[in-house]
Each structure stands twice: as C-alpha cells, then as structure tokens.
Amino acid sequence: MNVGIIGAGTMGIGIAQVAATNGCKVLVYDANAKQVETATVGLEKTLAKLVDKQKISAEKMTEILANISIATELKDFKDCELIIEAIIENKEIKTKVFTELENHVSETCVIGSNTSSISITSLSAELKKPERFIGIHFFNPAPLMPLVEVIPSLLTDKSLPEKIYNLMKEWGKTPVIAKDIPGFIVNRIARPYYGEALRIVEENIATPEQVDDAMKTLGNFKMGPFELMDLIGVDVNFSVTTTVYKEYFYDPKYKPSLLQQRMSEAKLHGRKTGKGFYDYSEGAEKPVAQKDEVLYDDIFHRILSMLINEAVEAKRLGIASDEDLELAMQKGVNYPKGLLQWGKEIGFDLISEVLENLYDEYQEDRYRQSLLLRRM
C-alpha cells in the first residue's frame, strides 16, 4: 500500500515508522522541509538503537528506511491509497490542507486525520468527497502504543471504518471504533484524571507528588496525573482539555485549570522544556511525597469516581461498545484495568456516594452523576 503522511513531527514520523515496518511505501511531507530531514535523521537513530537492543535486525532497519521517502509538495501524494494527517491541532489549518489535497489525489484515496479532539465531521465538511474521510487517532509514541481510535464522521462511507479497523490490525495495532464526539473515547474519559488532580492541588488539599503517589500506590497507575502531564506536555494537555470543554458547549465537567493555563503561558511544559510540575534539569531531585493514609484514600476515590462516572456516561451514550471502552483506556493510557470493571469491583453505589458528597460540598454541575450510574 502507498501511504502518505502529512506532518513530520513526533506523531507523523512515528506513524510513518509503523506503516513502513508493515511493508507500506510511505511518503512524508511537512511544510517545513527541515523538519522532515530532522525527523528522518531521528528515525535512523531510533531504529539503530532497536538494532543494538536486538529488537529488530539490521536488515529490517534497512527495509524500513527504504520504505520511507520525502515528499516536497502535496501533489506528490497522487498515487497514495491512504493519507494520514498529523499536523498542528488547528481546525482551519487542517481543513485548508485537506481541501488542497483533494485536488491531487485519486477518487479512491482515503484521507485520515490523527486529530486527538477536533470533530471529524467538521474537518470533512468542506471536502468534495467527505465520505472518504475518517479519524485515525494514534497515541504517542505511535510505534509503541497499541491503541488506535477509528472515528467515522456522519458523512463517512459506512464500509470505511471496518476497512481501517482491519488495516490497523494488520499493522499490529489494537483498534477501537468510536463515535465522533469531542475527545472520542480516551481524551473524553481521561479528562478527570488530570482535571480533578489539578483542582485538588489548586485548592491546597494536596501536593502534586502526593496526588501522584496516591494514584500509583492505591490504584496501581503506572504514572500519576502530574507525571503524565509532564510527559505529554502541560501545554498539549491543556489544549486538549480546552478543546473538549469548548466542543461540549462549556460543560463544567471539562472546565480547564487556571494553574495549567499559567504553566502553559510560562512555558513550564514538562519534560520537553526541562521543567513542569517537576524539575527535570540535571541534578534536580524529585520531591518526596509526605504520606497520609486518609488523604491518599480521599484523593484516590475522588479521582477514580470521576473517571468511572465518565466511562459509565460514555456507555450510556453508546460512544463505543463496552469492550472498546475498556480496551481504549487500558491500551491508550495504560490504566491498570477497565473502568466499568473497576466500578463493579468497588461498587457503583460507593462511586455514586462519593460524587453525591462532592456535589453537596461544591454545589457544581461538574460533579453530576450519569443517569446510568444511578441505576447501576
């Protein structure tokens, strides 16, 4: 298959690596020509490390690199059967690229977007053939993270989701099919993991290291919310939250954090800038959490109850099948177990009680329960 990738950032070159590893001929384009060169040099280094670790053979590295070529303009994609866009999260810029792209590709070429939160329907609305457009959302780093959300728009051809689903399986991924709602599955359901953690810190209830420690020790999460935001990028996480909040007509459940906005403005973006909620500069010591059993229990149940409530609401709205909802959170953000199953184990009545107490305390619609949760 001839595959085109638009955008040579971390996600774009990662998706190119996945496609090339699976025998596809891949063309990579970026409006910034230097970015493509930087990305391909970085890919060579990444693959060389995999050879050193005996994860792949030297022959496989040569094959992968031989499968990737550089495109200098969009018309170079004329022979592509599938094109995946992975550029800046800006609807206007993306739409402009897609409308121009349609002038150069065949009638049968499938156009996909790796957007993490922008409506697939809105991105396809200006196209001459919106039925060939679909969301194909990989998770970072694309070569390592198994999950891919496949998101048809209201205008997508009915047979296309299954075709992309099967292709992702051929590429060794774990695909799930989601409705075209803000944040899709993972970025919608996961919002409280960050949002509620931020509120706890903003209100001086606990420190970032205490919140992280509580979620890791009591919930077996691989990373706490603040460690994860630093890894993702505080600015990126804030941008996704802001998009989901706006797309849901300013639903208070998804209200962004002022603390996170200020950190984004100060360019305290986490690992990539050397400092976020933690200091990553050479010689810096990570603060040790002051353990508090009662506080930790409150933090854990507060954040987990918000997460389970979101998963139950997603089930009620039919955003995806129960199986895909569980799979998405485990494979997309490494949750230790599916949230619906977790709710069963803890007891949905306890989750309901935690949320009811939060609602009584704050008097905010942020803590309203899913109608389905009350019935479970």
mmCIF file of C-alpha atoms in Angstrom:
data_model
loop_
_atom_site.group_PDB
_atom_site.id
_atom_site.type_symbol
_atom_site.label_atom_id
_atom_site.label_comp_id
_atom_site.label_asym_id
_atom_site.label_seq_id
_atom_site.Cartn_x
_atom_site.Cartn_y
_atom_site.Cartn_z
ATOM 1 C CA MET A 1 0.000 0.000 0.000
ATOM 2 C CA ASN A 2 1.151 3.528 -0.774
ATOM 3 C CA VAL A 3 0.697 5.670 2.335
ATOM 4 C CA GLY A 4 1.145 9.428 2.699
ATOM 5 C CA ILE A 5 1.904 11.162 5.989
ATOM 6 C CA ILE A 6 1.372 14.903 6.372
ATOM 7 C CA GLY A 7 3.401 16.292 9.251
ATOM 8 C CA ALA A 8 6.877 15.151 10.283
ATOM 9 C CA GLY A 9 6.623 15.816 13.993
ATOM 10 C CA THR A 10 6.845 13.079 16.617
ATOM 11 C CA MET A 11 3.432 11.645 15.714
ATOM 12 C CA GLY A 12 3.852 11.893 11.953
ATOM 13 C CA ILE A 13 7.227 10.168 11.781
ATOM 14 C CA GLY A 14 6.016 7.609 14.332
ATOM 15 C CA ILE A 15 3.034 6.686 12.141
ATOM 16 C CA ALA A 16 5.364 6.580 9.116
ATOM 17 C CA GLN A 17 7.567 4.107 11.008
ATOM 18 C CA VAL A 18 4.560 1.900 11.791
ATOM 19 C CA ALA A 19 3.392 1.856 8.154
ATOM 20 C CA ALA A 20 6.906 1.300 6.777
ATOM 21 C CA THR A 21 7.560 -1.510 9.260
ATOM 22 C CA ASN A 22 4.487 -3.240 7.857
ATOM 23 C CA GLY A 23 5.728 -3.105 4.273
ATOM 24 C CA CYS A 24 3.983 0.054 3.074
ATOM 25 C CA LYS A 25 5.665 2.548 0.784
ATOM 26 C CA VAL A 26 5.482 5.789 2.761
ATOM 27 C CA LEU A 27 5.765 9.402 1.616
ATOM 28 C CA VAL A 28 6.307 12.002 4.348
ATOM 29 C CA TYR A 29 5.545 15.685 3.811
ATOM 30 C CA ASP A 30 5.914 18.702 6.060
ATOM 31 C CA ALA A 31 5.501 22.376 5.183
ATOM 32 C CA ASN A 32 8.819 22.850 6.974
ATOM 33 C CA ALA A 33 11.297 20.916 4.808
ATOM 34 C CA LYS A 34 13.946 20.998 7.541
ATOM 35 C CA GLN A 35 11.546 19.217 9.895
ATOM 36 C CA VAL A 36 11.376 16.223 7.542
ATOM 37 C CA GLU A 37 15.176 15.975 7.458
ATOM 38 C CA THR A 38 15.356 16.243 11.255
ATOM 39 C CA ALA A 39 12.641 13.611 11.652
ATOM 40 C CA THR A 40 14.256 11.101 9.292
ATOM 41 C CA VAL A 41 17.657 11.510 10.990
ATOM 42 C CA GLY A 42 15.911 10.961 14.334
ATOM 43 C CA LEU A 43 14.197 7.860 12.964
ATOM 44 C CA GLU A 44 17.525 6.413 11.829
ATOM 45 C CA LYS A 45 18.888 6.879 15.353
ATOM 46 C CA THR A 46 15.776 5.294 16.884
ATOM 47 C CA LEU A 47 15.997 2.280 14.591
ATOM 48 C CA ALA A 48 19.742 1.935 15.230
ATOM 49 C CA LYS A 49 19.004 1.716 18.964
ATOM 50 C CA LEU A 50 16.419 -1.005 18.271
ATOM 51 C CA VAL A 51 19.086 -2.925 16.333
ATOM 52 C CA ASP A 52 21.544 -2.526 19.229
ATOM 53 C CA LYS A 53 18.919 -3.868 21.628
ATOM 54 C CA GLN A 54 18.220 -6.730 19.178
ATOM 55 C CA LYS A 55 14.575 -5.654 18.883
ATOM 56 C CA ILE A 56 14.905 -5.613 15.087
ATOM 57 C CA SER A 57 17.556 -6.855 12.655
ATOM 58 C CA ALA A 58 19.882 -4.598 10.683
ATOM 59 C CA GLU A 59 18.130 -5.873 7.552
ATOM 60 C CA LYS A 60 14.745 -4.804 8.941
ATOM 61 C CA MET A 61 16.115 -1.336 9.703
ATOM 62 C CA THR A 62 17.349 -1.020 6.111
ATOM 63 C CA GLU A 63 13.948 -2.181 4.826
ATOM 64 C CA ILE A 64 12.024 0.321 6.973
ATOM 65 C CA LEU A 65 14.188 3.258 5.898
ATOM 66 C CA ALA A 66 13.987 2.176 2.236
ATOM 67 C CA ASN A 67 10.180 2.233 2.515
ATOM 68 C CA ILE A 68 10.150 5.918 3.542
ATOM 69 C CA SER A 69 10.581 8.753 1.048
ATOM 70 C CA ILE A 70 10.238 12.516 1.328
ATOM 71 C CA ALA A 71 7.519 14.462 -0.478
ATOM 72 C CA THR A 72 8.234 18.089 -1.318
ATOM 73 C CA GLU A 73 4.664 19.104 -2.140
ATOM 74 C CA LEU A 74 1.137 17.751 -1.709
ATOM 75 C CA LYS A 75 0.816 16.727 -5.361
ATOM 76 C CA ASP A 76 3.484 14.074 -4.700
ATOM 77 C CA PHE A 77 0.697 12.125 -2.962
ATOM 78 C CA LYS A 78 -1.103 11.460 -6.275
ATOM 79 C CA ASP A 79 -0.534 7.675 -6.107
ATOM 80 C CA CYS A 80 -1.328 7.231 -2.405
ATOM 81 C CA GLU A 81 -4.172 4.957 -1.331
ATOM 82 C CA LEU A 82 -4.242 6.276 2.239
ATOM 83 C CA ILE A 83 -3.086 9.611 3.650
ATOM 84 C CA ILE A 84 -2.893 10.352 7.372
ATOM 85 C CA GLU A 85 -2.557 13.949 8.559
ATOM 86 C CA ALA A 86 -0.649 14.605 11.798
ATOM 87 C CA ILE A 87 -0.131 18.363 11.988
ATOM 88 C CA ILE A 88 -0.985 21.134 14.484
ATOM 89 C CA GLU A 89 -4.339 20.841 16.295
ATOM 90 C CA ASN A 90 -5.941 23.713 14.413
ATOM 91 C CA LYS A 91 -9.173 23.127 12.507
ATOM 92 C CA GLU A 92 -8.653 25.918 9.954
ATOM 93 C CA ILE A 93 -5.115 24.819 9.064
ATOM 94 C CA LYS A 94 -6.127 21.173 8.783
ATOM 95 C CA THR A 95 -9.157 21.964 6.613
ATOM 96 C CA LYS A 96 -7.040 24.063 4.274
ATOM 97 C CA VAL A 97 -4.613 21.159 3.814
ATOM 98 C CA PHE A 98 -7.423 18.652 3.163
ATOM 99 C CA THR A 99 -9.200 20.796 0.572
ATOM 100 C CA GLU A 100 -5.935 21.340 -1.308
ATOM 101 C CA LEU A 101 -5.033 17.664 -1.015
ATOM 102 C CA GLU A 102 -8.262 16.632 -2.753
ATOM 103 C CA ASN A 103 -7.045 18.351 -5.911
ATOM 104 C CA HIS A 104 -4.091 15.975 -6.174
ATOM 105 C CA VAL A 105 -5.239 12.523 -5.025
ATOM 106 C CA SER A 106 -7.310 9.833 -6.722
ATOM 107 C CA GLU A 107 -11.061 9.428 -6.239
ATOM 108 C CA THR A 108 -10.483 6.304 -4.130
ATOM 109 C CA CYS A 109 -7.753 7.657 -1.848
ATOM 110 C CA VAL A 110 -8.771 7.551 1.830
ATOM 111 C CA ILE A 111 -7.928 10.669 3.838
ATOM 112 C CA GLY A 112 -7.482 10.296 7.587
ATOM 113 C CA SER A 113 -6.750 12.682 10.437
ATOM 114 C CA ASN A 114 -4.762 11.878 13.564
ATOM 115 C CA THR A 115 -6.530 14.679 15.461
ATOM 116 C CA SER A 116 -6.950 13.952 19.160
ATOM 117 C CA SER A 117 -10.020 16.088 19.793
ATOM 118 C CA ILE A 118 -11.315 18.028 16.739
ATOM 119 C CA SER A 119 -14.610 16.844 15.232
ATOM 120 C CA ILE A 120 -14.071 14.539 12.254
ATOM 121 C CA THR A 121 -17.378 15.682 10.759
ATOM 122 C CA SER A 122 -16.330 19.346 10.915
ATOM 123 C CA LEU A 123 -12.956 18.554 9.305
ATOM 124 C CA SER A 124 -14.628 16.721 6.415
ATOM 125 C CA ALA A 125 -17.475 19.173 5.839
ATOM 126 C CA GLU A 126 -15.638 21.257 3.227
ATOM 127 C CA LEU A 127 -14.417 18.280 1.182
ATOM 128 C CA LYS A 128 -15.827 17.330 -2.211
ATOM 129 C CA LYS A 129 -15.841 13.679 -1.122
ATOM 130 C CA PRO A 130 -16.385 13.688 2.671
ATOM 131 C CA GLU A 131 -17.349 10.010 2.536
ATOM 132 C CA ARG A 132 -13.643 9.060 2.123
ATOM 133 C CA PHE A 133 -12.603 10.961 5.279
ATOM 134 C CA ILE A 134 -12.123 9.308 8.698
ATOM 135 C CA GLY A 135 -10.361 9.804 12.024
ATOM 136 C CA ILE A 136 -7.358 7.528 12.649
ATOM 137 C CA HIS A 137 -6.055 8.559 16.059
ATOM 138 C CA PHE A 138 -2.746 7.025 17.164
ATOM 139 C CA PHE A 139 -1.278 7.513 20.621
ATOM 140 C CA ASN A 140 2.206 8.785 21.373
ATOM 141 C CA PRO A 141 4.674 7.198 20.782
ATOM 142 C CA ALA A 142 2.887 5.653 17.790
ATOM 143 C CA PRO A 143 5.328 2.734 17.257
ATOM 144 C CA LEU A 144 4.926 1.617 20.892
ATOM 145 C CA MET A 145 1.370 2.469 21.919
ATOM 146 C CA PRO A 146 -1.025 -0.215 20.641
ATOM 147 C CA LEU A 147 -4.293 1.744 20.599
ATOM 148 C CA VAL A 148 -5.742 3.405 17.507
ATOM 149 C CA GLU A 149 -9.150 5.094 17.677
ATOM 150 C CA VAL A 150 -11.044 4.799 14.381
ATOM 151 C CA ILE A 151 -13.633 7.575 14.160
ATOM 152 C CA PRO A 152 -16.130 7.829 11.287
ATOM 153 C CA SER A 153 -17.889 11.162 10.738
ATOM 154 C CA LEU A 154 -21.595 11.496 9.998
ATOM 155 C CA LEU A 155 -20.611 11.594 6.305
ATOM 156 C CA THR A 156 -18.073 8.730 6.226
ATOM 157 C CA ASP A 157 -18.862 5.790 3.949
ATOM 158 C CA LYS A 158 -20.376 3.046 6.141
ATOM 159 C CA SER A 159 -17.885 0.416 4.972
ATOM 160 C CA LEU A 160 -14.768 2.506 5.648
ATOM 161 C CA PRO A 161 -14.473 2.114 9.466
ATOM 162 C CA GLU A 162 -14.224 -1.680 9.177
ATOM 163 C CA LYS A 163 -11.598 -1.391 6.421
ATOM 164 C CA ILE A 164 -9.425 0.927 8.542
ATOM 165 C CA TYR A 165 -10.055 -1.243 11.617
ATOM 166 C CA ASN A 166 -8.764 -4.292 9.756
ATOM 167 C CA LEU A 167 -5.790 -2.378 8.339
ATOM 168 C CA MET A 168 -4.764 -1.261 11.833
ATOM 169 C CA LYS A 169 -4.934 -4.886 12.969
ATOM 170 C CA GLU A 170 -2.664 -5.830 10.057
ATOM 171 C CA TRP A 171 -0.265 -3.144 11.301
ATOM 172 C CA GLY A 172 -0.209 -4.851 14.701
ATOM 173 C CA LYS A 173 -2.348 -2.257 16.446
ATOM 174 C CA THR A 174 -5.352 -2.558 18.778
ATOM 175 C CA PRO A 175 -8.107 -0.574 17.045
ATOM 176 C CA VAL A 176 -11.396 0.563 18.577
ATOM 177 C CA ILE A 177 -14.287 2.299 16.825
ATOM 178 C CA ALA A 178 -15.657 5.465 18.435
ATOM 179 C CA LYS A 179 -18.398 7.970 17.768
ATOM 180 C CA ASP A 180 -17.388 11.425 16.571
ATOM 181 C CA ILE A 181 -17.761 13.190 19.920
ATOM 182 C CA PRO A 182 -15.276 15.645 21.492
ATOM 183 C CA GLY A 183 -12.239 13.754 22.771
ATOM 184 C CA PHE A 184 -13.522 10.486 21.252
ATOM 185 C CA ILE A 185 -13.035 7.724 23.878
ATOM 186 C CA VAL A 186 -9.733 8.232 25.681
ATOM 187 C CA ASN A 187 -9.422 12.024 25.721
ATOM 188 C CA ARG A 188 -13.001 12.361 26.937
ATOM 189 C CA ILE A 189 -12.985 9.706 29.659
ATOM 190 C CA ALA A 190 -9.463 10.570 30.881
ATOM 191 C CA ARG A 191 -10.147 14.277 31.475
ATOM 192 C CA PRO A 192 -10.876 13.925 35.231
ATOM 193 C CA TYR A 193 -7.555 12.145 35.784
ATOM 194 C CA TYR A 194 -5.910 15.481 35.096
ATOM 195 C CA GLY A 195 -8.704 17.956 35.853
ATOM 196 C CA GLU A 196 -9.597 16.661 39.302
ATOM 197 C CA ALA A 197 -5.925 16.229 40.232
ATOM 198 C CA LEU A 198 -5.309 19.855 39.263
ATOM 199 C CA ARG A 199 -8.275 21.050 41.318
ATOM 200 C CA ILE A 200 -7.017 19.138 44.385
ATOM 201 C CA VAL A 201 -3.645 20.903 44.089
ATOM 202 C CA GLU A 202 -5.156 24.315 43.263
ATOM 203 C CA GLU A 203 -7.179 24.120 46.475
ATOM 204 C CA ASN A 204 -4.088 23.184 48.522
ATOM 205 C CA ILE A 205 -5.641 19.882 49.537
ATOM 206 C CA ALA A 206 -2.503 18.003 48.478
ATOM 207 C CA THR A 207 0.762 18.468 46.575
ATOM 208 C CA PRO A 208 1.392 17.087 43.056
ATOM 209 C CA GLU A 209 3.703 14.416 44.462
ATOM 210 C CA GLN A 210 1.052 13.331 46.979
ATOM 211 C CA VAL A 211 -1.601 13.032 44.258
ATOM 212 C CA ASP A 212 0.778 11.045 42.047
ATOM 213 C CA ASP A 213 1.805 8.791 44.917
ATOM 214 C CA ALA A 214 -1.812 8.149 45.918
ATOM 215 C CA MET A 215 -2.857 7.117 42.401
ATOM 216 C CA LYS A 216 0.175 4.869 41.964
ATOM 217 C CA THR A 217 0.089 3.181 45.367
ATOM 218 C CA LEU A 218 -3.690 2.769 45.746
ATOM 219 C CA GLY A 219 -4.672 2.473 42.091
ATOM 220 C CA ASN A 220 -1.596 0.843 40.555
ATOM 221 C CA PHE A 221 -1.478 3.516 37.847
ATOM 222 C CA LYS A 222 1.917 3.448 36.134
ATOM 223 C CA MET A 223 2.173 7.235 36.285
ATOM 224 C CA GLY A 224 0.421 9.813 38.423
ATOM 225 C CA PRO A 225 -1.552 12.659 36.782
ATOM 226 C CA PHE A 226 1.216 15.244 37.168
ATOM 227 C CA GLU A 227 3.968 12.912 35.962
ATOM 228 C CA LEU A 228 1.799 12.085 32.962
ATOM 229 C CA MET A 229 1.027 15.728 32.163
ATOM 230 C CA ASP A 230 4.763 16.469 32.262
ATOM 231 C CA LEU A 231 5.368 13.577 29.849
ATOM 232 C CA ILE A 232 2.552 14.502 27.447
ATOM 233 C CA GLY A 233 3.353 18.212 27.683
ATOM 234 C CA VAL A 234 1.449 20.526 30.019
ATOM 235 C CA ASP A 235 0.614 22.755 27.042
ATOM 236 C CA VAL A 236 -0.648 19.843 24.937
ATOM 237 C CA ASN A 237 -2.775 18.503 27.784
ATOM 238 C CA PHE A 238 -4.210 21.983 28.407
ATOM 239 C CA SER A 239 -5.001 22.409 24.705
ATOM 240 C CA VAL A 240 -6.917 19.103 24.553
ATOM 241 C CA THR A 241 -8.865 19.969 27.715
ATOM 242 C CA THR A 242 -9.734 23.409 26.314
ATOM 243 C CA THR A 243 -10.916 21.897 23.019
ATOM 244 C CA VAL A 244 -13.101 19.282 24.743
ATOM 245 C CA TYR A 245 -14.537 21.989 27.057
ATOM 246 C CA LYS A 246 -15.463 24.266 24.131
ATOM 247 C CA GLU A 247 -16.769 21.420 21.954
ATOM 248 C CA TYR A 248 -19.082 20.327 24.793
ATOM 249 C CA PHE A 249 -20.560 23.847 24.927
ATOM 250 C CA TYR A 250 -18.615 24.707 28.091
ATOM 251 C CA ASP A 251 -19.824 21.788 30.175
ATOM 252 C CA PRO A 252 -18.356 22.378 33.681
ATOM 253 C CA LYS A 253 -17.260 18.729 33.833
ATOM 254 C CA TYR A 254 -14.433 19.576 31.455
ATOM 255 C CA LYS A 255 -13.551 23.058 32.746
ATOM 256 C CA PRO A 256 -9.799 23.696 32.264
ATOM 257 C CA SER A 257 -7.478 24.561 35.135
ATOM 258 C CA LEU A 258 -6.173 28.092 35.668
ATOM 259 C CA LEU A 259 -2.981 26.610 37.129
ATOM 260 C CA GLN A 260 -2.410 24.615 33.955
ATOM 261 C CA GLN A 261 -3.043 27.699 31.825
ATOM 262 C CA ARG A 262 -0.493 29.727 33.783
ATOM 263 C CA MET A 263 2.082 26.940 33.467
ATOM 264 C CA SER A 264 1.471 26.774 29.716
ATOM 265 C CA GLU A 265 1.949 30.541 29.463
ATOM 266 C CA ALA A 266 5.198 30.287 31.457
ATOM 267 C CA LYS A 267 6.396 27.515 29.099
ATOM 268 C CA LEU A 268 6.645 25.090 32.018
ATOM 269 C CA HIS A 269 5.640 22.305 29.672
ATOM 270 C CA GLY A 270 7.227 19.372 31.449
ATOM 271 C CA ARG A 271 9.973 17.066 30.255
ATOM 272 C CA LYS A 272 10.378 18.741 26.858
ATOM 273 C CA THR A 273 11.273 22.102 28.443
ATOM 274 C CA GLY A 274 13.112 20.661 31.439
ATOM 275 C CA LYS A 275 10.553 21.811 33.981
ATOM 276 C CA GLY A 276 6.837 21.333 34.578
ATOM 277 C CA PHE A 277 5.216 20.126 37.756
ATOM 278 C CA TYR A 278 8.607 18.545 38.418
ATOM 279 C CA ASP A 279 12.134 19.724 37.668
ATOM 280 C CA TYR A 280 13.955 17.585 35.070
ATOM 281 C CA SER A 281 17.184 19.572 34.968
ATOM 282 C CA GLU A 282 20.418 17.730 35.657
ATOM 283 C CA GLY A 283 20.949 17.071 39.348
ATOM 284 C CA ALA A 284 17.411 18.095 40.327
ATOM 285 C CA GLU A 285 15.823 15.901 42.987
ATOM 286 C CA LYS A 286 12.188 14.915 42.792
ATOM 287 C CA PRO A 287 10.280 15.929 45.945
ATOM 288 C CA VAL A 288 9.301 13.067 48.234
ATOM 289 C CA ALA A 289 5.582 12.823 48.973
ATOM 290 C CA GLN A 290 4.516 13.214 52.586
ATOM 291 C CA LYS A 291 2.353 10.145 53.017
ATOM 292 C CA ASP A 292 -1.077 10.483 54.605
ATOM 293 C CA GLU A 293 -3.324 7.419 54.558
ATOM 294 C CA VAL A 294 -6.627 9.261 54.970
ATOM 295 C CA LEU A 295 -5.714 11.955 52.424
ATOM 296 C CA TYR A 296 -4.500 9.357 49.923
ATOM 297 C CA ASP A 297 -7.752 7.428 50.207
ATOM 298 C CA ASP A 298 -9.781 10.599 49.582
ATOM 299 C CA ILE A 299 -7.642 11.549 46.556
ATOM 300 C CA PHE A 300 -7.853 8.084 45.032
ATOM 301 C CA HIS A 301 -11.621 7.667 45.421
ATOM 302 C CA ARG A 302 -12.326 11.226 44.267
ATOM 303 C CA ILE A 303 -10.382 10.922 41.014
ATOM 304 C CA LEU A 304 -11.383 7.318 40.320
ATOM 305 C CA SER A 305 -15.080 8.065 40.922
ATOM 306 C CA MET A 306 -14.920 10.889 38.365
ATOM 307 C CA LEU A 307 -13.244 8.564 35.848
ATOM 308 C CA ILE A 308 -15.761 5.755 36.360
ATOM 309 C CA ASN A 309 -18.646 8.228 36.043
ATOM 310 C CA GLU A 310 -17.245 9.334 32.657
ATOM 311 C CA ALA A 311 -16.915 5.722 31.486
ATOM 312 C CA VAL A 312 -20.483 4.936 32.542
ATOM 313 C CA GLU A 313 -21.766 8.049 30.748
ATOM 314 C CA ALA A 314 -19.839 7.026 27.615
ATOM 315 C CA LYS A 315 -21.543 3.629 27.841
ATOM 316 C CA ARG A 316 -24.951 5.301 28.243
ATOM 317 C CA LEU A 317 -24.370 7.447 25.157
ATOM 318 C CA GLY A 318 -23.137 4.493 23.087
ATOM 319 C CA ILE A 319 -19.837 6.213 22.279
ATOM 320 C CA ALA A 320 -18.320 2.749 21.805
ATOM 321 C CA SER A 321 -19.007 -0.835 22.801
ATOM 322 C CA ASP A 322 -18.292 -1.818 26.418
ATOM 323 C CA GLU A 323 -15.356 -3.888 25.202
ATOM 324 C CA ASP A 324 -13.863 -0.981 23.253
ATOM 325 C CA LEU A 325 -14.384 1.451 26.151
ATOM 326 C CA GLU A 326 -12.416 -0.853 28.451
ATOM 327 C CA LEU A 327 -9.776 -1.650 25.848
ATOM 328 C CA ALA A 328 -9.232 2.009 24.953
ATOM 329 C CA MET A 329 -8.367 3.101 28.493
ATOM 330 C CA GLN A 330 -6.064 0.152 29.090
ATOM 331 C CA LYS A 331 -4.237 0.299 25.754
ATOM 332 C CA GLY A 332 -4.369 4.066 25.162
ATOM 333 C CA VAL A 333 -3.347 5.413 28.577
ATOM 334 C CA ASN A 334 -2.170 2.251 30.369
ATOM 335 C CA TYR A 335 -4.902 2.169 33.005
ATOM 336 C CA PRO A 336 -4.449 -0.911 35.210
ATOM 337 C CA LYS A 337 -7.965 -2.159 34.436
ATOM 338 C CA GLY A 338 -11.110 -1.182 32.579
ATOM 339 C CA LEU A 339 -13.151 1.480 34.385
ATOM 340 C CA LEU A 340 -16.501 -0.319 34.033
ATOM 341 C CA GLN A 341 -14.985 -3.432 35.594
ATOM 342 C CA TRP A 342 -13.353 -1.300 38.296
ATOM 343 C CA GLY A 343 -16.735 0.221 39.097
ATOM 344 C CA LYS A 344 -18.225 -3.247 39.538
ATOM 345 C CA GLU A 345 -15.419 -4.273 41.864
ATOM 346 C CA ILE A 346 -15.586 -1.165 44.052
ATOM 347 C CA GLY A 347 -19.357 -0.929 43.838
ATOM 348 C CA PHE A 348 -21.247 1.616 41.758
ATOM 349 C CA ASP A 349 -23.164 2.615 44.900
ATOM 350 C CA LEU A 350 -19.899 3.761 46.531
ATOM 351 C CA ILE A 351 -18.926 5.714 43.390
ATOM 352 C CA SER A 352 -22.363 7.345 43.442
ATOM 353 C CA GLU A 353 -21.945 8.264 47.121
ATOM 354 C CA VAL A 354 -18.534 9.897 46.533
ATOM 355 C CA LEU A 355 -19.941 12.010 43.694
ATOM 356 C CA GLU A 356 -23.029 12.932 45.701
ATOM 357 C CA ASN A 357 -20.834 14.156 48.569
ATOM 358 C CA LEU A 358 -18.688 16.197 46.152
ATOM 359 C CA TYR A 359 -21.804 17.725 44.608
ATOM 360 C CA ASP A 360 -23.189 18.622 48.051
ATOM 361 C CA GLU A 361 -19.878 20.196 49.034
ATOM 362 C CA TYR A 362 -19.162 22.188 45.851
ATOM 363 C CA GLN A 363 -22.678 22.745 44.511
ATOM 364 C CA GLU A 364 -21.240 22.427 40.999
ATOM 365 C CA ASP A 365 -22.636 20.626 37.971
ATOM 366 C CA ARG A 366 -19.088 19.312 37.483
ATOM 367 C CA TYR A 367 -19.949 16.505 39.918
ATOM 368 C CA ARG A 368 -23.294 15.466 38.463
ATOM 369 C CA GLN A 369 -23.744 11.732 38.033
ATOM 370 C CA SER A 370 -24.527 9.861 34.865
ATOM 371 C CA LEU A 371 -28.174 8.798 34.765
ATOM 372 C CA LEU A 372 -26.945 5.270 34.156
ATOM 373 C CA LEU A 373 -24.682 5.302 37.224
ATOM 374 C CA ARG A 374 -27.670 5.980 39.453
ATOM 375 C CA ARG A 375 -29.342 2.866 38.049
ATOM 376 C CA MET A 376 -26.356 0.537 38.362
#
